[in-house]
Amino acid sequence: MQALLPKLILSRTKTVFIKMVKITKSLSFMASAACLSTMLFMSSCSKEDAVTPAPEATIASVQGANLREYNPIISVQKIHPTIGQLGLGSLPNGYTMTGSNMTAGLSNATYLFGNSAQPWIPATNSLPDLLGRNGTFLTLGATKDNLSGVHVKIKNLFEGKTYKFTYYVSTMAVKYSSDPGQTPYASSFIFSYIAPTSGKNYSISLAGKENQWIANSIELYGNSSTIGDLVIKLLGKNSNATSYGNIFIPENAIQEVK
C-alpha cells in the first residue's frame, strides 16, 4: 500500500495539471474572442458614428426677388450695356435687330463701325468717363423711309419699385473726301418700353443737337413678371442717304430710386 501511494499522488497531480492547462487555454480563447468582438464593435461604431463632412456652401446664381431679399449687396444686371466687338452687324449681348436688311453695329468715337475708311466728324462733347472698357456704343443707320431698330430685354424690375433708366444718344456724320462730303444727320429716336400689362413710347428729337451726346432718363416701374422689352428705333432725315444715330447704355444704367 505504501508502495502504491507515490504513484497515486503523481497520477492525481498530473490530472490536475492537465485540467489547469485546459482551463487556461479556454480562458485565453475566450479572452481573444472577447477582444476580437470588442474590436469589431468599435470598428462598426466608428463607421456608423462618423460624420460625413458637408459640402461647402455656394451662392447659387438666382434671378428674381429672392436675390434682393437675401443678398442685397449683389448687383443684378437689368439691361446689357452697349459694349462689345466693333463692326457692322456686331451687337451687344442680348440685342437683336427688329427686322431684316437693317443697318446696325458697334462703333467707337473715331470710326463708324470701327472702319478707318469711315471717320466720324468728332462730336462736340464726349463721354470719356462713361464709355467703359473698350469705348463702344451702338450705331443704327436709317433713311427717312426705312427705320432701323433693335430689341433688348429689361429684367429684374420688381413689383412696386420705381427705377431710373439713364442713357445717351447722338447723331453724328461720317466725313467723306468726295461728294456729298458727309452723311446726313438723323431726325429722332423712339424708345418703346413694353411691359406685360402696359407700354409707353419716348421720342427724342435730334434737331438742333447734331454732333453731340444727349443725356436722357426715363422712369420704369416694376411689375409681377420682372421682365419687360425695350425697342429702340431711329428715324432718318433723308430718303436717299443713310443717317446714323448712336446709343450708349452704360453698365448699371438702371437704378432703383424708390
CSV table of C-alpha atoms in Angstrom, one decimal:
chain,number,residue,atom,x,y,z
A,1,MET,CA,0.0,0.0,0.0
A,2,GLN,CA,2.8,2.3,0.9
A,3,ALA,CA,4.4,1.5,-2.5
A,4,LEU,CA,1.3,2.5,-4.4
A,5,LEU,CA,0.9,5.9,-2.7
A,6,PRO,CA,3.5,7.8,-4.6
A,7,LYS,CA,2.1,6.6,-7.9
A,8,LEU,CA,-1.4,7.6,-6.9
A,9,ILE,CA,-0.3,11.1,-5.8
A,10,LEU,CA,1.7,11.5,-9.1
A,11,SER,CA,-1.3,10.4,-11.2
A,12,ARG,CA,-3.7,12.9,-9.4
A,13,THR,CA,-1.1,15.7,-9.7
A,14,LYS,CA,-0.8,15.0,-13.5
A,15,THR,CA,-4.6,15.0,-13.9
A,16,VAL,CA,-5.0,18.3,-12.0
A,17,PHE,CA,-2.2,19.8,-14.1
A,18,ILE,CA,-3.9,18.8,-17.4
A,19,LYS,CA,-7.2,20.3,-16.3
A,20,MET,CA,-5.5,23.5,-15.3
A,21,VAL,CA,-3.8,23.7,-18.8
A,22,LYS,CA,-7.2,23.1,-20.5
A,23,ILE,CA,-8.8,25.8,-18.3
A,24,THR,CA,-6.0,28.2,-19.1
A,25,LYS,CA,-6.4,27.6,-22.9
A,26,SER,CA,-10.1,28.0,-22.6
A,27,LEU,CA,-9.8,31.3,-20.8
A,28,SER,CA,-7.2,32.5,-23.3
A,29,PHE,CA,-9.5,31.7,-26.2
A,30,MET,CA,-12.4,33.4,-24.5
A,31,ALA,CA,-10.3,36.5,-23.9
A,32,SER,CA,-9.2,36.5,-27.5
A,33,ALA,CA,-12.7,36.2,-28.7
A,34,ALA,CA,-13.9,39.0,-26.4
A,35,CYS,CA,-11.1,41.2,-27.6
A,36,LEU,CA,-11.9,40.5,-31.3
A,37,SER,CA,-15.6,41.1,-30.6
A,38,THR,CA,-14.7,44.4,-29.0
A,39,MET,CA,-12.6,45.4,-31.9
A,40,LEU,CA,-15.3,44.6,-34.4
A,41,PHE,CA,-17.8,46.5,-32.4
A,42,MET,CA,-15.6,49.5,-32.2
A,43,SER,CA,-14.9,49.4,-35.9
A,44,SER,CA,-18.7,49.1,-36.6
A,45,CYS,CA,-19.3,52.1,-34.2
A,46,SER,CA,-16.7,54.2,-35.9
A,47,LYS,CA,-18.3,53.6,-39.3
A,48,GLU,CA,-21.8,54.3,-38.1
A,49,ASP,CA,-20.9,57.3,-36.0
A,50,ALA,CA,-18.6,59.0,-38.4
A,51,VAL,CA,-20.0,62.3,-39.8
A,52,THR,CA,-19.5,62.9,-43.5
A,53,PRO,CA,-18.3,66.4,-44.0
A,54,ALA,CA,-21.0,68.6,-45.5
A,55,PRO,CA,-20.1,70.2,-48.9
A,56,GLU,CA,-19.1,73.8,-48.8
A,57,ALA,CA,-22.0,76.2,-49.3
A,58,THR,CA,-22.0,78.0,-52.6
A,59,ILE,CA,-24.0,81.0,-53.7
A,60,ALA,CA,-26.4,80.0,-56.5
A,61,SER,CA,-27.0,82.3,-59.4
A,62,VAL,CA,-30.6,83.4,-59.0
A,63,GLN,CA,-32.7,85.9,-60.9
A,64,GLY,CA,-35.7,87.3,-59.1
A,65,ALA,CA,-36.8,88.9,-55.9
A,66,ASN,CA,-35.1,86.3,-53.7
A,67,LEU,CA,-31.7,87.6,-54.7
A,68,ARG,CA,-32.5,91.1,-53.5
A,69,GLU,CA,-34.0,89.7,-50.3
A,70,TYR,CA,-31.1,87.5,-49.3
A,71,ASN,CA,-28.1,89.3,-50.7
A,72,PRO,CA,-28.9,93.0,-51.5
A,73,ILE,CA,-25.2,93.7,-52.0
A,74,ILE,CA,-25.1,91.8,-55.3
A,75,SER,CA,-25.8,94.0,-58.3
A,76,VAL,CA,-28.2,92.4,-60.6
A,77,GLN,CA,-27.9,93.2,-64.3
A,78,LYS,CA,-31.1,94.8,-65.6
A,79,ILE,CA,-30.1,95.7,-69.1
A,80,HIS,CA,-26.9,94.8,-71.0
A,81,PRO,CA,-24.6,97.7,-71.7
A,82,THR,CA,-23.7,98.7,-75.3
A,83,ILE,CA,-20.2,97.2,-75.2
A,84,GLY,CA,-18.7,94.5,-77.4
A,85,GLN,CA,-16.7,93.9,-80.6
A,86,LEU,CA,-16.5,96.7,-83.2
A,87,GLY,CA,-18.1,96.1,-86.5
A,88,LEU,CA,-21.1,96.3,-88.8
A,89,GLY,CA,-23.6,93.7,-87.7
A,90,SER,CA,-21.9,93.2,-84.3
A,91,LEU,CA,-24.4,93.8,-81.5
A,92,PRO,CA,-24.0,93.8,-77.7
A,93,ASN,CA,-25.1,90.7,-75.8
A,94,GLY,CA,-28.9,90.4,-75.6
A,95,TYR,CA,-29.6,92.8,-78.5
A,96,THR,CA,-31.3,91.7,-81.7
A,97,MET,CA,-32.5,93.6,-84.8
A,98,THR,CA,-36.2,94.2,-85.2
A,99,GLY,CA,-36.2,93.4,-88.9
A,100,SER,CA,-34.1,92.2,-91.8
A,101,ASN,CA,-31.9,94.4,-94.1
A,102,MET,CA,-31.2,96.9,-91.3
A,103,THR,CA,-28.0,98.7,-90.5
A,104,ALA,CA,-26.7,98.3,-87.0
A,105,GLY,CA,-23.4,97.6,-85.3
A,106,LEU,CA,-20.9,98.8,-82.7
A,107,SER,CA,-18.8,101.9,-83.3
A,108,ASN,CA,-16.3,104.0,-81.3
A,109,ALA,CA,-15.8,107.7,-81.0
A,110,THR,CA,-13.4,107.7,-84.0
A,111,TYR,CA,-14.9,105.5,-86.7
A,112,LEU,CA,-18.3,104.3,-87.8
A,113,PHE,CA,-18.4,100.5,-87.0
A,114,GLY,CA,-14.6,100.8,-86.3
A,115,ASN,CA,-13.9,101.2,-90.0
A,116,SER,CA,-11.0,103.5,-90.6
A,117,ALA,CA,-12.4,104.4,-94.0
A,118,GLN,CA,-15.4,105.9,-92.4
A,119,PRO,CA,-14.2,108.5,-89.8
A,120,TRP,CA,-16.8,110.5,-87.8
A,121,ILE,CA,-16.9,114.2,-87.7
A,122,PRO,CA,-15.9,114.4,-84.0
A,123,ALA,CA,-18.7,115.2,-81.6
A,124,THR,CA,-18.6,118.5,-79.8
A,125,ASN,CA,-18.7,116.7,-76.4
A,126,SER,CA,-17.6,113.3,-75.3
A,127,LEU,CA,-18.3,110.6,-72.7
A,128,PRO,CA,-14.7,109.8,-71.5
A,129,ASP,CA,-15.8,108.5,-68.1
A,130,LEU,CA,-18.8,106.5,-69.4
A,131,LEU,CA,-17.6,104.7,-72.5
A,132,GLY,CA,-16.3,101.8,-70.4
A,133,ARG,CA,-13.7,99.2,-71.1
A,134,ASN,CA,-13.4,99.5,-74.9
A,135,GLY,CA,-15.2,102.7,-75.8
A,136,THR,CA,-18.0,101.2,-77.9
A,137,PHE,CA,-21.6,102.3,-78.5
A,138,LEU,CA,-24.5,101.0,-80.6
A,139,THR,CA,-25.0,102.7,-84.0
A,140,LEU,CA,-28.2,102.4,-86.1
A,141,GLY,CA,-28.4,103.5,-89.7
A,142,ALA,CA,-31.7,104.6,-91.3
A,143,THR,CA,-33.3,106.7,-94.1
A,144,LYS,CA,-36.4,108.7,-94.0
A,145,ASP,CA,-38.5,105.9,-95.4
A,146,ASN,CA,-36.8,102.9,-93.7
A,147,LEU,CA,-36.4,102.8,-89.9
A,148,SER,CA,-33.8,100.8,-88.2
A,149,GLY,CA,-34.3,99.2,-84.7
A,150,VAL,CA,-33.1,96.8,-82.1
A,151,HIS,CA,-34.7,95.0,-79.3
A,152,VAL,CA,-33.4,94.1,-75.8
A,153,LYS,CA,-34.9,92.6,-72.6
A,154,ILE,CA,-35.1,94.6,-69.4
A,155,LYS,CA,-35.0,92.2,-66.4
A,156,ASN,CA,-35.3,92.2,-62.6
A,157,LEU,CA,-37.6,95.2,-62.2
A,158,PHE,CA,-39.5,94.2,-59.1
A,159,GLU,CA,-43.2,94.8,-58.4
A,160,GLY,CA,-43.9,98.1,-56.6
A,161,LYS,CA,-40.4,99.5,-57.3
A,162,THR,CA,-39.5,102.6,-59.4
A,163,TYR,CA,-36.4,102.8,-61.4
A,164,LYS,CA,-34.4,105.4,-63.3
A,165,PHE,CA,-33.0,104.4,-66.7
A,166,THR,CA,-30.2,106.7,-67.9
A,167,TYR,CA,-28.8,106.5,-71.4
A,168,TYR,CA,-27.1,108.7,-74.0
A,169,VAL,CA,-27.9,109.3,-77.7
A,170,SER,CA,-26.3,111.3,-80.6
A,171,THR,CA,-26.5,111.7,-84.3
A,172,MET,CA,-23.1,112.0,-86.0
A,173,ALA,CA,-22.0,112.4,-89.6
A,174,VAL,CA,-19.3,110.4,-91.4
A,175,LYS,CA,-16.8,112.6,-93.3
A,176,TYR,CA,-16.0,111.7,-96.9
A,177,SER,CA,-13.3,113.1,-99.1
A,178,SER,CA,-15.6,113.3,-102.1
A,179,ASP,CA,-19.2,114.4,-102.6
A,180,PRO,CA,-21.5,114.6,-100.8
A,181,GLY,CA,-18.8,115.3,-98.2
A,182,GLN,CA,-20.6,113.8,-95.3
A,183,THR,CA,-23.7,111.7,-94.4
A,184,PRO,CA,-26.9,113.5,-93.3
A,185,TYR,CA,-27.9,113.6,-89.6
A,186,ALA,CA,-30.8,111.6,-88.2
A,187,SER,CA,-34.1,113.0,-87.2
A,188,SER,CA,-35.1,111.3,-83.9
A,189,PHE,CA,-35.0,108.2,-81.7
A,190,ILE,CA,-38.0,106.4,-80.4
A,191,PHE,CA,-37.6,104.3,-77.2
A,192,SER,CA,-40.5,102.0,-76.6
A,193,TYR,CA,-40.8,100.2,-73.2
A,194,ILE,CA,-43.2,97.3,-73.4
A,195,ALA,CA,-44.2,95.7,-70.1
A,196,PRO,CA,-46.6,92.7,-69.9
A,197,THR,CA,-49.5,94.9,-68.8
A,198,SER,CA,-48.5,98.4,-70.2
A,199,GLY,CA,-46.3,100.2,-72.6
A,200,LYS,CA,-45.0,103.7,-73.4
A,201,ASN,CA,-43.1,105.4,-76.2
A,202,TYR,CA,-40.5,108.1,-75.6
A,203,SER,CA,-39.5,110.2,-78.6
A,204,ILE,CA,-36.2,112.1,-78.6
A,205,SER,CA,-35.7,114.8,-81.2
A,206,LEU,CA,-32.2,115.3,-82.5
A,207,ALA,CA,-33.0,118.5,-84.4
A,208,GLY,CA,-30.5,121.3,-83.4
A,209,LYS,CA,-28.5,118.8,-81.4
A,210,GLU,CA,-26.4,117.3,-84.2
A,211,ASN,CA,-23.0,116.0,-83.4
A,212,GLN,CA,-23.3,116.0,-79.7
A,213,TRP,CA,-24.2,113.5,-77.0
A,214,ILE,CA,-27.5,114.0,-75.2
A,215,ALA,CA,-28.2,112.5,-71.8
A,216,ASN,CA,-31.7,111.3,-71.2
A,217,SER,CA,-33.5,109.3,-68.5
A,218,ILE,CA,-36.9,107.7,-68.1
A,219,GLU,CA,-38.8,106.1,-65.2
A,220,LEU,CA,-39.6,102.5,-65.3
A,221,TYR,CA,-42.0,100.7,-63.0
A,222,GLY,CA,-41.6,97.1,-61.8
A,223,ASN,CA,-44.3,94.5,-62.4
A,224,SER,CA,-45.0,91.0,-61.4
A,225,SER,CA,-43.1,89.4,-64.3
A,226,THR,CA,-39.8,91.2,-63.6
A,227,ILE,CA,-39.2,91.3,-67.4
A,228,GLY,CA,-40.0,93.9,-70.0
A,229,ASP,CA,-39.0,94.7,-73.5
A,230,LEU,CA,-37.2,97.8,-74.9
A,231,VAL,CA,-37.3,98.6,-78.6
A,232,ILE,CA,-35.1,101.4,-79.9
A,233,LYS,CA,-35.8,102.8,-83.3
A,234,LEU,CA,-34.0,105.5,-85.4
A,235,LEU,CA,-35.7,107.8,-87.9
A,236,GLY,CA,-33.6,109.1,-90.8
A,237,LYS,CA,-33.9,112.6,-92.3
A,238,ASN,CA,-33.1,111.9,-95.9
A,239,SER,CA,-34.8,109.5,-98.3
A,240,ASN,CA,-31.7,108.7,-100.4
A,241,ALA,CA,-28.9,108.6,-97.9
A,242,THR,CA,-28.3,106.8,-94.6
A,243,SER,CA,-28.3,108.8,-91.4
A,244,TYR,CA,-26.6,107.4,-88.3
A,245,GLY,CA,-27.7,107.6,-84.7
A,246,ASN,CA,-25.8,106.3,-81.7
A,247,ILE,CA,-27.0,104.9,-78.3
A,248,PHE,CA,-24.7,104.5,-75.3
A,249,ILE,CA,-26.1,102.4,-72.4
A,250,PRO,CA,-23.6,102.2,-69.6
A,251,GLU,CA,-23.2,99.4,-67.0
A,252,ASN,CA,-25.8,99.8,-64.2
A,253,ALA,CA,-27.8,102.2,-66.4
A,254,ILE,CA,-31.0,101.2,-64.4
A,255,GLN,CA,-31.0,102.2,-60.8
A,256,GLU,CA,-33.8,101.8,-58.2
A,257,VAL,CA,-35.0,105.1,-56.9
A,258,LYS,CA,-37.9,104.1,-54.6
